Short mmCIF file of C-alpha atoms in Angstrom, two decimals:
data_model
loop_
_atom_site.label_atom_id
_atom_site.label_comp_id
_atom_site.label_asym_id
_atom_site.label_seq_id
_atom_site.Cartn_x
_atom_site.Cartn_y
_atom_site.Cartn_z
CA UNK A 1 81.86 34.03 227.64
CA UNK A 2 83.44 34.56 224.21
CA UNK A 3 83.50 30.78 223.62
CA UNK A 4 79.84 30.57 224.66
CA UNK A 5 78.92 33.21 222.07
CA UNK A 6 80.78 31.28 219.36
CA UNK A 7 78.86 28.10 220.17
CA UNK A 8 75.57 30.03 220.03
CA UNK A 9 76.39 31.46 216.61
CA UNK A 10 77.32 28.03 215.26
CA UNK A 11 74.05 26.57 216.53
CA UNK A 12 72.10 29.40 214.93
CA UNK A 13 73.87 28.82 211.62
CA UNK A 14 73.05 25.13 211.76
CA UNK A 15 69.39 25.79 212.49
CA UNK A 16 68.99 28.57 209.95
CA UNK A 17 70.74 26.81 207.10
CA UNK A 18 68.90 23.56 207.71
CA UNK A 19 72.02 21.42 207.82
CA UNK A 20 72.93 19.29 210.77
CA UNK A 21 76.31 18.69 212.28
CA UNK A 22 75.56 15.09 213.23
CA UNK A 23 75.15 14.12 209.57
CA UNK A 24 78.10 13.98 207.17
CA UNK A 25 78.87 16.70 204.65
CA UNK A 26 79.80 16.05 201.03
CA UNK A 27 81.36 18.95 199.14
CA UNK A 28 81.40 19.49 195.38
CA UNK A 29 82.69 22.29 193.16
CA UNK A 30 81.22 22.33 189.67
CA UNK A 31 82.26 24.51 186.74
CA UNK A 32 79.56 24.89 184.08
CA UNK A 33 80.98 25.43 180.58
CA UNK A 34 80.17 25.00 176.93
CA UNK A 35 82.05 22.26 175.09
CA UNK A 36 82.00 20.31 171.87
CA UNK A 37 80.25 16.94 172.06
CA UNK A 38 79.54 14.29 169.41
CA UNK A 39 76.93 11.95 170.92
CA UNK A 40 75.32 11.07 167.57
CA UNK A 41 78.44 11.60 165.46
CA UNK A 42 77.69 15.28 164.78
CA UNK A 43 79.51 18.14 166.46
CA UNK A 44 77.24 20.01 168.89
CA UNK A 45 77.53 22.61 171.58
CA UNK A 46 77.06 20.76 174.86
CA UNK A 47 76.87 22.02 178.42
CA UNK A 48 79.50 20.32 180.56
CA UNK A 49 80.12 20.05 184.29
CA UNK A 50 83.82 19.97 185.10
CA UNK A 51 84.36 19.06 181.46
CA UNK A 52 82.09 16.01 181.69
CA UNK A 53 79.04 14.97 179.67
CA UNK A 54 76.97 13.70 181.42
CA UNK A 55 77.96 15.45 184.63
CA UNK A 56 79.54 13.91 187.75
CA UNK A 57 77.39 11.55 189.77
CA UNK A 58 76.53 12.19 193.40
CA UNK A 59 76.69 9.44 196.01
CA UNK A 60 75.18 10.13 199.41
CA UNK A 61 73.66 8.35 202.39
CA UNK A 62 70.28 9.16 203.92
CA UNK A 63 70.37 12.55 205.72
CA UNK A 64 73.76 13.56 204.30
CA UNK A 65 74.32 17.25 203.65
CA UNK A 66 75.38 17.96 200.06
CA UNK A 67 77.15 21.25 199.45
CA UNK A 68 77.55 22.06 195.74
CA UNK A 69 79.27 25.27 194.61
CA UNK A 70 78.21 25.96 191.02
CA UNK A 71 80.24 28.39 188.90
CA UNK A 72 78.46 29.53 185.74
CA UNK A 73 80.88 30.09 182.85
CA UNK A 74 78.09 30.16 180.25
CA UNK A 75 76.99 33.32 178.46
CA UNK A 76 73.50 33.00 179.89
CA UNK A 77 71.86 32.39 183.28
CA UNK A 78 71.85 28.84 184.59
CA UNK A 79 70.11 26.73 187.25
CA UNK A 80 70.26 23.13 188.40
CA UNK A 81 67.32 21.21 189.83
CA UNK A 82 67.23 17.87 191.64
CA UNK A 83 64.61 15.48 190.31
CA UNK A 84 63.05 13.52 193.18
CA UNK A 85 65.09 15.11 195.98
CA UNK A 86 62.42 16.46 198.30
CA UNK A 87 64.27 19.46 199.77
CA UNK A 88 62.43 19.06 203.07
CA UNK A 89 61.31 22.47 204.40
CA UNK A 90 63.63 24.02 201.87
CA UNK A 91 62.06 24.78 198.48
CA UNK A 92 64.65 27.59 198.24
CA UNK A 93 67.10 24.97 196.98
CA UNK A 94 64.84 23.36 194.38
CA UNK A 95 66.55 25.19 191.54
CA UNK A 96 63.56 26.08 189.38
CA UNK A 97 62.50 29.48 188.14
CA UNK A 98 59.67 29.82 190.67
CA UNK A 99 61.92 29.37 193.69
CA UNK A 100 65.44 30.45 192.82
CA UNK A 101 67.06 33.35 190.97
CA UNK A 102 69.20 32.10 188.08
CA UNK A 103 72.97 32.13 188.45
CA UNK A 104 74.16 35.00 186.21
CA UNK A 105 77.02 34.47 183.75
CA UNK A 106 80.36 34.63 185.52
CA UNK A 107 78.80 34.19 188.98
CA UNK A 108 78.37 31.30 191.37
CA UNK A 109 75.84 29.93 193.81
CA UNK A 110 76.24 27.24 196.46
CA UNK A 111 73.38 24.79 196.91
CA UNK A 112 72.93 23.40 200.42
CA UNK A 113 70.85 20.23 200.18
CA UNK A 114 70.00 17.55 202.71
CA UNK A 115 68.68 14.22 201.45
CA UNK A 116 66.47 14.06 204.50
CA UNK A 117 64.72 10.71 205.05
CA UNK A 118 65.32 9.56 201.48
CA UNK A 119 66.90 6.61 199.73
CA UNK A 120 67.00 5.62 196.10
CA UNK A 121 67.72 6.68 192.55
CA UNK A 122 67.36 10.24 191.33
CA UNK A 123 69.08 12.68 188.99
CA UNK A 124 69.85 16.37 188.55
CA UNK A 125 69.34 18.48 185.44
CA UNK A 126 69.47 22.10 184.18
CA UNK A 127 66.04 23.69 184.50
CA UNK A 128 66.38 26.89 182.43
CA UNK A 129 66.41 27.89 178.75
CA UNK A 130 66.03 24.37 177.31
CA UNK A 131 69.57 23.59 178.58
CA UNK A 132 68.39 20.05 179.29
CA UNK A 133 68.74 19.33 175.55
CA UNK A 134 72.46 20.17 175.83
CA UNK A 135 73.56 18.11 178.84
CA UNK A 136 74.46 19.15 182.42
CA UNK A 137 72.50 16.24 183.89
CA UNK A 138 73.83 13.52 186.17
CA UNK A 139 72.94 10.72 188.56
CA UNK A 140 72.16 10.89 192.28
CA UNK A 141 72.34 7.73 194.38
CA UNK A 142 71.13 7.90 197.97
CA UNK A 143 72.16 4.80 199.91
CA UNK A 144 70.48 3.43 203.03
CA UNK A 145 72.19 3.92 206.36
CA UNK A 146 74.20 0.84 207.42
CA UNK A 147 71.79 -0.26 210.14
CA UNK A 148 68.66 0.03 207.98
CA UNK A 149 67.83 -3.30 206.30
CA UNK A 150 67.44 -3.42 202.52
CA UNK A 151 65.05 -6.03 201.07
CA UNK A 152 67.65 -7.71 198.87
CA UNK A 153 71.20 -8.95 199.23
CA UNK A 154 73.93 -6.41 198.47
CA UNK A 155 74.53 -6.56 194.70
CA UNK A 156 77.99 -7.26 193.33
CA UNK A 157 77.99 -4.00 191.39
CA UNK A 158 75.89 -0.89 190.82
CA UNK A 159 75.50 0.70 187.37
CA UNK A 160 73.82 3.91 186.25
CA UNK A 161 72.09 4.32 182.90
CA UNK A 162 71.09 7.90 182.13
CA UNK A 163 68.96 7.35 179.03
CA UNK A 164 67.12 9.83 176.91
CA UNK A 165 66.13 10.95 173.45
CA UNK A 166 68.50 13.37 171.75
CA UNK A 167 68.54 16.03 169.04
CA UNK A 168 71.45 16.74 166.72
CA UNK A 169 70.22 20.34 166.69
CA UNK A 170 71.77 22.65 169.28
CA UNK A 171 69.58 23.53 172.26
CA UNK A 172 69.39 27.24 171.46
CA UNK A 173 67.98 26.47 168.00
CA UNK A 174 65.33 24.23 169.55
CA UNK A 175 64.56 27.00 172.02
CA UNK A 176 64.05 29.52 169.22
CA UNK A 177 61.64 27.15 167.48
CA UNK A 178 59.54 26.91 170.64
CA UNK A 179 59.60 30.65 171.25
CA UNK A 180 58.41 31.17 167.67
CA UNK A 181 55.37 29.07 168.49
CA UNK A 182 56.43 26.03 166.49
CA UNK A 183 56.50 22.38 167.55
CA UNK A 184 59.80 20.57 167.78
CA UNK A 185 60.74 17.94 165.21
CA UNK A 186 61.10 14.34 166.30
CA UNK A 187 64.31 13.50 168.19
CA UNK A 188 67.20 12.08 166.15
CA UNK A 189 68.26 9.27 168.45
CA UNK A 190 68.57 7.85 171.95
CA UNK A 191 71.61 8.07 174.23
CA UNK A 192 72.83 5.99 177.16
CA UNK A 193 75.20 7.89 179.43
CA UNK A 194 75.78 10.45 176.70
CA UNK A 195 76.75 7.95 174.01
CA UNK A 196 75.03 6.40 171.02
CA UNK A 197 74.94 2.88 169.59
CA UNK A 198 77.30 0.46 171.38
CA UNK A 199 78.94 3.30 173.26
CA UNK A 200 79.00 1.73 176.74
CA UNK A 201 80.15 -1.61 178.09
CA UNK A 202 79.09 -2.97 181.49
CA UNK A 203 81.30 -5.84 182.64
CA UNK A 204 79.83 -8.52 184.91
CA UNK A 205 81.14 -11.67 186.58
CA UNK A 206 79.31 -14.94 185.80
CA UNK A 207 76.80 -15.91 188.47
CA UNK A 208 76.82 -12.54 190.20
CA UNK A 209 73.96 -10.04 190.55
CA UNK A 210 74.10 -6.36 189.64
CA UNK A 211 71.91 -3.36 190.25
CA UNK A 212 71.05 -1.23 187.23
CA UNK A 213 69.56 2.20 187.91
CA UNK A 214 67.85 3.64 184.85
CA UNK A 215 66.61 7.24 184.56
CA UNK A 216 64.82 8.76 181.59
CA UNK A 217 66.54 12.16 181.33
CA UNK A 218 65.18 12.92 177.85
CA UNK A 219 62.97 15.77 176.74
CA UNK A 220 60.21 14.20 174.63
CA UNK A 221 59.99 10.38 174.60
CA UNK A 222 59.01 7.44 176.78
CA UNK A 223 61.53 4.60 176.63
CA UNK A 224 61.65 0.83 176.97
CA UNK A 225 64.61 -0.94 178.64
CA UNK A 226 65.60 -4.59 178.18
CA UNK A 227 68.67 -6.86 178.20
CA UNK A 228 69.07 -9.61 175.63
CA UNK A 229 68.54 -13.06 177.15
CA UNK A 230 68.11 -11.77 180.71
CA UNK A 231 65.24 -10.96 183.04
CA UNK A 232 65.26 -8.19 185.60
CA UNK A 233 63.86 -7.95 189.11
CA UNK A 234 62.39 -4.55 189.99
CA UNK A 235 63.43 -3.44 193.48
CA UNK A 236 63.09 0.34 193.70
CA UNK A 237 61.25 3.24 192.07
CA UNK A 238 62.32 6.80 192.92
CA UNK A 239 63.05 6.03 196.54
CA UNK A 240 60.36 3.43 197.17
CA UNK A 241 61.17 -0.27 197.56
CA UNK A 242 58.82 -2.28 195.38
CA UNK A 243 57.31 -5.73 195.22
CA UNK A 244 60.06 -7.67 193.45
CA UNK A 245 58.34 -8.63 190.22
CA UNK A 246 60.28 -10.09 187.28
CA UNK A 247 60.17 -8.31 183.91
CA UNK A 248 61.68 -8.92 180.48
CA UNK A 249 61.35 -5.24 179.59
CA UNK A 250 60.38 -2.09 181.43
CA UNK A 251 58.72 1.13 180.25
CA UNK A 252 60.37 4.23 181.68
CA UNK A 253 58.57 7.48 181.03
CA UNK A 254 60.04 10.97 180.99
CA UNK A 255 61.56 11.93 184.33
CA UNK A 256 61.21 8.48 185.90
CA UNK A 257 63.87 6.37 187.62
CA UNK A 258 63.93 2.62 188.32
CA UNK A 259 66.29 0.10 189.93
CA UNK A 260 66.45 -3.51 188.78
CA UNK A 261 68.59 -6.49 189.74
CA UNK A 262 70.09 -8.53 186.90
CA UNK A 263 71.90 -11.84 187.45
CA UNK A 264 74.63 -12.87 185.00
CA UNK A 265 73.28 -16.41 184.63
CA UNK A 266 73.54 -16.95 180.88
CA UNK A 267 76.23 -18.43 178.66
CA UNK A 268 79.45 -16.38 178.84
CA UNK A 269 79.36 -13.96 175.92
CA UNK A 270 78.31 -10.38 175.22
CA UNK A 271 74.63 -9.33 175.18
CA UNK A 272 72.76 -6.27 173.98
CA UNK A 273 71.42 -3.78 176.49
CA UNK A 274 68.64 -2.09 174.51
CA UNK A 275 66.73 1.13 175.00
CA UNK A 276 64.15 2.16 172.41
CA UNK A 277 61.48 4.80 172.05
CA UNK A 278 57.93 4.02 173.10
CA UNK A 279 54.71 5.27 171.45
CA UNK A 280 56.53 6.71 168.42
CA UNK A 281 55.82 5.83 164.78
CA UNK A 282 59.51 5.84 164.01
CA UNK A 283 61.22 3.68 166.63
CA UNK A 284 64.54 5.06 167.86
CA UNK A 285 66.89 2.44 169.31
CA UNK A 286 70.29 2.45 170.97
CA UNK A 287 72.40 -0.22 172.63
CA UNK A 288 75.11 -0.81 175.17
CA UNK A 289 76.94 -4.06 175.86
CA UNK A 290 76.58 -6.43 178.81
CA UNK A 291 80.01 -8.08 178.80
CA UNK A 292 80.67 -11.28 180.74
CA UNK A 293 84.22 -11.09 182.09
CA UNK A 294 85.06 -14.53 180.64
CA UNK A 295 83.37 -13.86 177.31
CA UNK A 296 85.17 -14.72 174.09
CA UNK A 297 82.19 -13.96 171.89
CA UNK A 298 80.78 -10.58 170.97
CA UNK A 299 77.11 -9.70 170.68
CA UNK A 300 75.22 -11.81 168.18
CA UNK A 301 71.77 -12.20 166.75
CA UNK A 302 69.23 -9.48 166.12
CA UNK A 303 68.72 -6.68 168.63
CA UNK A 304 65.75 -7.76 170.76
CA UNK A 305 62.53 -6.06 169.75
CA UNK A 306 60.52 -4.19 172.32
CA UNK A 307 56.97 -2.93 172.56
CA UNK A 308 56.20 0.09 170.39
CA UNK A 309 52.71 1.65 170.13
CA UNK A 310 50.76 -0.74 172.36
CA UNK A 311 49.30 1.10 175.34
CA UNK A 312 47.40 -1.74 177.03
CA UNK A 313 50.58 -3.67 177.92
CA UNK A 314 52.20 -0.55 179.36
CA UNK A 315 49.13 0.20 181.47
CA UNK A 316 49.06 -3.39 182.70
CA UNK A 317 52.74 -3.22 183.63
CA UNK A 318 52.25 0.08 185.47
CA UNK A 319 49.55 -1.48 187.62
CA UNK A 320 51.89 -4.33 188.63
CA UNK A 321 54.41 -1.89 190.15
CA UNK A 322 53.50 -1.89 193.83
CA UNK A 323 55.09 -0.95 197.13
CA UNK A 324 56.88 -3.51 199.28
CA UNK A 325 54.97 -3.10 202.55
CA UNK A 326 57.34 -5.10 204.73
CA UNK A 327 60.57 -3.46 203.55
CA UNK A 328 62.13 -0.60 205.46
CA UNK A 329 62.50 2.73 203.71
CA UNK A 330 64.98 5.35 204.91
CA UNK A 331 63.87 4.64 208.47
CA UNK A 332 63.64 1.24 210.21
CA UNK A 333 59.84 1.13 210.21
CA UNK A 334 58.22 -0.81 207.34
CA UNK A 335 56.99 1.16 204.36
CA UNK A 336 53.52 -0.26 204.95
CA UNK A 337 53.24 1.33 208.40
CA UNK A 338 51.81 4.47 206.78
CA UNK A 339 48.23 3.51 205.90
CA UNK A 340 47.43 6.12 203.24
CA UNK A 341 44.35 4.19 202.16
CA UNK A 342 42.64 4.79 205.50
CA UNK A 343 42.86 8.58 205.18
CA UNK A 344 40.04 10.41 203.43
CA UNK A 345 41.32 13.20 201.18
CA UNK A 346 40.17 16.65 202.21
CA UNK A 347 39.59 17.71 198.61
CA UNK A 348 40.10 16.70 195.00
CA UNK A 349 42.13 18.68 192.45
CA UNK A 350 41.68 17.79 188.78
CA UNK A 351 44.45 18.86 186.39
CA UNK A 352 43.84 18.70 182.64
CA UNK A 353 46.61 19.34 180.14
CA UNK A 354 45.86 21.10 176.86
CA UNK A 355 47.60 22.60 173.84
CA UNK A 356 45.97 25.97 173.12
CA UNK A 357 47.13 28.61 170.69
CA UNK A 358 47.57 31.93 172.48
CA UNK A 359 48.39 35.16 170.66
CA UNK A 360 48.98 33.18 167.49
CA UNK A 361 51.55 30.81 169.03
CA UNK A 362 51.51 27.23 170.24
CA UNK A 363 51.38 27.04 174.03
CA UNK A 364 50.61 24.31 176.56
CA UNK A 365 48.46 24.72 179.64
CA UNK A 366 47.07 23.23 182.84
CA UNK A 367 43.34 23.89 183.38
CA UNK A 368 43.65 26.61 180.74
CA UNK A 369 46.52 28.46 182.47
CA UNK A 370 49.79 28.58 180.50
CA UNK A 371 52.62 29.42 182.88
CA UNK A 372 54.91 32.37 182.25
CA UNK A 373 57.80 32.94 184.63
CA UNK A 374 57.89 36.35 186.33
CA UNK A 375 61.19 38.20 186.73
CA UNK A 376 60.88 37.70 190.49
CA UNK A 377 60.80 34.08 191.71
CA UNK A 378 57.44 33.31 193.25
CA UNK A 379 59.00 32.09 196.48
CA UNK A 380 60.92 35.34 196.99
CA UNK A 381 57.81 37.40 196.18
CA UNK A 382 55.85 35.38 198.73
CA UNK A 383 58.52 35.71 201.42
CA UNK A 384 59.02 39.45 200.99
CA UNK A 385 55.30 40.05 200.34
CA UNK A 386 56.02 41.76 197.03
CA UNK A 387 52.71 42.63 195.33
CA UNK A 388 51.91 42.13 191.67
CA UNK A 389 54.05 39.04 191.04
CA UNK A 390 51.39 36.35 191.44
CA UNK A 391 47.90 35.78 192.74
CA UNK A 392 46.69 32.74 194.61
CA UNK A 393 43.88 31.12 192.71
CA UNK A 394 45.26 32.23 189.35
CA UNK A 395 44.83 28.64 188.20
CA UNK A 396 41.54 26.81 188.88
CA UNK A 397 41.48 23.49 190.74
CA UNK A 398 39.49 21.83 187.96
CA UNK A 399 39.24 22.36 184.21
CA UNK A 400 36.52 24.65 182.89
CA UNK A 401 35.88 22.57 179.79
CA UNK A 402 36.84 25.24 177.27
CA UNK A 403 39.49 24.86 174.60
CA UNK A 404 41.15 28.23 175.10
CA UNK A 405 44.02 29.29 177.30
CA UNK A 406 45.57 32.32 178.94
CA UNK A 407 49.04 33.34 180.08
CA UNK A 408 49.56 33.42 183.83
CA UNK A 409 52.19 33.09 186.56
CA UNK A 410 49.93 30.46 188.03
CA UNK A 411 50.01 29.52 191.71
CA UNK A 412 47.54 27.23 193.45
CA UNK A 413 46.92 27.52 197.19
CA UNK A 414 47.21 24.61 199.61
CA UNK A 415 47.62 24.23 203.36
CA UNK A 416 50.29 22.46 205.34
CA UNK A 417 49.20 18.97 206.44
CA UNK A 418 46.35 18.72 203.96
CA UNK A 419 45.79 15.27 202.51
CA UNK A 420 44.60 15.66 198.93
CA UNK A 421 43.58 13.68 195.88
CA UNK A 422 44.95 14.87 192.53
CA UNK A 423 43.63 13.57 189.24
CA UNK A 424 45.63 14.12 186.05
CA UNK A 425 43.19 14.06 183.13
CA UNK A 426 44.65 13.69 179.65
CA UNK A 427 42.38 14.22 176.64
CA UNK A 428 45.25 14.42 174.17
CA UNK A 429 46.64 11.63 172.01
CA UNK A 430 50.10 11.56 173.59
CA UNK A 431 51.41 10.10 176.83
CA UNK A 432 51.89 12.73 179.52
CA UNK A 433 54.45 12.57 182.33
CA UNK A 434 53.95 14.69 185.46
CA UNK A 435 56.39 15.54 188.23
CA UNK A 436 55.64 17.01 191.66
CA UNK A 437 58.61 18.68 193.34
CA UNK A 438 59.02 18.34 197.09
CA UNK A 439 57.00 15.16 197.45
CA UNK A 440 56.49 11.49 196.86
CA UNK A 441 52.88 10.61 196.20
CA UNK A 442 50.85 7.40 196.07
CA UNK A 443 49.72 6.35 192.58
CA UNK A 444 46.31 4.97 193.52
CA UNK A 445 44.79 4.49 190.09
CA UNK A 446 44.99 4.91 186.32
CA UNK A 447 42.62 4.00 183.53
CA UNK A 448 41.24 5.11 180.19
CA UNK A 449 38.52 7.66 179.59
CA UNK A 450 37.04 10.30 181.87
CA UNK A 451 37.70 10.18 185.60
CA UNK A 452 34.57 10.28 187.75
CA UNK A 453 34.01 9.83 191.49
CA UNK A 454 33.02 6.27 190.64
CA UNK A 455 36.57 5.64 189.44
CA UNK A 456 37.64 5.48 193.07
CA UNK A 457 36.19 1.98 193.29
CA UNK A 458 39.23 0.81 191.28
CA UNK A 459 41.82 2.53 193.48
CA UNK A 460 44.67 0.60 195.07
CA UNK A 461 44.38 1.67 198.70
CA UNK A 462 46.81 -0.91 200.07
CA UNK A 463 50.19 -1.02 198.33
CA UNK A 464 50.31 1.73 195.70
CA UNK A 465 53.85 2.71 194.75
CA UNK A 466 55.13 6.00 196.13
CA UNK A 467 57.06 8.12 193.64
CA UNK A 468 57.53 11.67 192.32
CA UNK A 469 56.86 11.28 188.57
CA UNK A 470 53.92 9.48 186.96
CA UNK A 471 52.62 8.87 183.45
CA UNK A 472 49.13 9.50 182.10
CA UNK A 473 48.19 7.51 179.02
CA UNK A 474 46.41 9.07 176.02
CA UNK A 475 42.75 9.89 176.65
CA UNK A 476 43.11 8.54 180.16
CA UNK A 477 43.54 9.57 183.78
CA UNK A 478 45.90 8.92 186.68
CA UNK A 479 44.99 9.58 190.32
CA UNK A 480 47.40 10.19 193.19
CA UNK A 481 47.17 10.87 196.93
CA UNK A 482 49.54 13.41 198.48
CA UNK A 483 50.13 14.24 202.14
CA UNK A 484 51.18 17.91 202.05
CA UNK A 485 53.76 17.69 204.82
CA UNK A 486 56.42 19.89 203.19
CA UNK A 487 55.93 23.67 203.37
CA UNK A 488 57.14 25.63 200.37
CA UNK A 489 56.53 26.68 196.78
CA UNK A 490 56.56 23.49 194.73
CA UNK A 491 56.67 23.01 190.97
CA UNK A 492 54.12 20.68 189.35
CA UNK A 493 55.18 20.24 185.74
CA UNK A 494 55.15 18.25 182.57
CA UNK A 495 58.34 16.27 182.05
CA UNK A 496 57.92 16.72 178.31
CA UNK A 497 60.32 19.62 178.18
CA UNK A 498 58.79 21.48 175.24
CA UNK A 499 55.42 21.41 177.00
CA UNK A 500 57.02 22.52 180.27
CA UNK A 501 58.89 25.33 178.49
CA UNK A 502 55.71 26.58 176.84
CA UNK A 503 53.56 26.61 179.95
CA UNK A 504 52.45 23.15 181.14
CA UNK A 505 53.43 23.74 184.72
CA UNK A 506 52.38 25.69 187.80
CA UNK A 507 53.33 26.08 191.44
CA UNK A 508 51.62 24.72 194.53
CA UNK A 509 52.05 27.01 197.53
CA UNK A 510 51.91 24.82 200.62
CA UNK A 511 51.34 27.34 203.38
CA UNK A 512 51.51 27.55 207.15
CA UNK A 513 51.13 30.66 209.27
CA UNK A 514 53.88 29.35 211.53
CA UNK A 515 57.26 31.04 211.23
CA UNK A 516 59.05 28.25 213.07
CA UNK A 517 62.15 26.71 211.47
CA UNK A 518 60.61 23.41 212.48
CA UNK A 519 58.17 23.86 209.57
CA UNK A 520 60.20 25.77 206.98
CA UNK A 521 63.68 27.23 206.70
CA UNK A 522 64.16 30.91 205.84
CA UNK A 523 65.94 31.94 202.64
CA UNK A 524 69.57 30.84 202.57
CA UNK A 525 72.00 33.55 203.52
CA UNK A 526 73.60 33.36 200.06
CA UNK A 527 70.26 33.58 198.20
CA UNK A 528 70.54 35.43 194.90
CA UNK A 529 68.20 38.41 194.56
CA UNK A 530 66.64 39.34 191.23
CA UNK A 531 63.59 41.11 189.81
CA UNK A 532 61.63 43.07 192.39
CA UNK A 533 63.57 41.31 195.17
CA UNK A 534 66.85 42.87 194.03
CA UNK A 535 68.50 44.73 196.90
CA UNK A 536 66.58 42.84 199.58
CA UNK A 537 68.41 41.10 202.39
CA UNK A 538 67.57 37.68 203.75
CA UNK A 539 68.98 37.71 207.28
CA UNK A 540 72.10 38.71 209.20
CA UNK A 541 73.66 35.24 209.30
#
């Protein structure tokens, strides 16, 4: 009888925590500290993980359970979020201010994450207090299970490039500028894997093919990636296998991740790997080295130029990125077996970004609502039914047309299993980049000008790429379809981190009246309690 009780308790723990004994566990212990870094030759205060900048990478296989114990040795609260990891039924682990209490200084929190039904290239980053401009980001690779076919031969090597713009100014100074209502200056440079010009070497064998995974982990700037004398074959975008088009360069907007295959088929020498800023008057450029193992000659010739201000070529390229319908995703069935184009959306949400001044300070907004984080995470307030923290409908589902803005802990209501159309409308002169936590969505269309219902005639309803972060060009629109199959409180945000910090974000509450763990997990037993939730208890297990 005693043994029977023990088995019952273990089963309850498995069900409640949302981790599954038949899938492997991967354990990590991370210590978050300050440390001196010199990425652009100037001493700065960085944020390190286990003494590393960037942080350790995570390798996992579809459905693995990832257990990460995070110890915060900073002098301020800290949180990590997981860009592109869907946290199925488990927005508690998303690590943003609307779902999770920050880890206080000197304390720890253990994330319990399952990469459920996912493959591909993602990354993690610090979501609070403009920490992203100080480091603490790293790569996440989710590999296919051995029996699931991949639509290309196994590469001979797999390289990560975490690229992003960078400031020589410490993150807390940048934060003070934003809080004073001032715009940030232009970034000072671009980094690859935490290093500046020529700081990385990737060694390849002649005739062999390598996978390069590139993520834009910066805070302000779209980037262009290219390799001197080589072409690249696109194979994956944020967990979606793509039509395998050949490119000489690739635009990668804030928050986006791509995988390309590169074959070492040129004369044996060293070649420039180049990443430069896109849509900036002053072009910022950095390089790494592609080194042939039998090379006796260093890099030579000018650094290859890339596109700069031209928008039309970037828009054209974006439209060529399409889903591989015959390839398997994380499951054996082909990606094209889900016919999103045959489903009529139940409603349309239009989201317009803006840059209002509120109370004499620069803010950024969505449909006029500039997000301010309450002391109590929205998800905890919703779970415990704590009044006064947020109101559903505090952000409209379409812009009003005015130029003003207001401060709000904005939450939009949605129902579980809705199928919706979302249009991002950008009337500003800068490229926007939007991320939706908890989901991959279908990018069905993008074009210049004002979106209208007639714009649907240009939609790609057959093989649109599925991803979690999408760009919107200046004075243009982008339309996406989303199947709301993941209950929770999900962050929709700008990936321009100054805009996100000053309010260009909100939360989508995907609701079901069901209390079944089949639809959503309860709060983790180790959930931190803060604000009006302080002193509450999650559950006995």
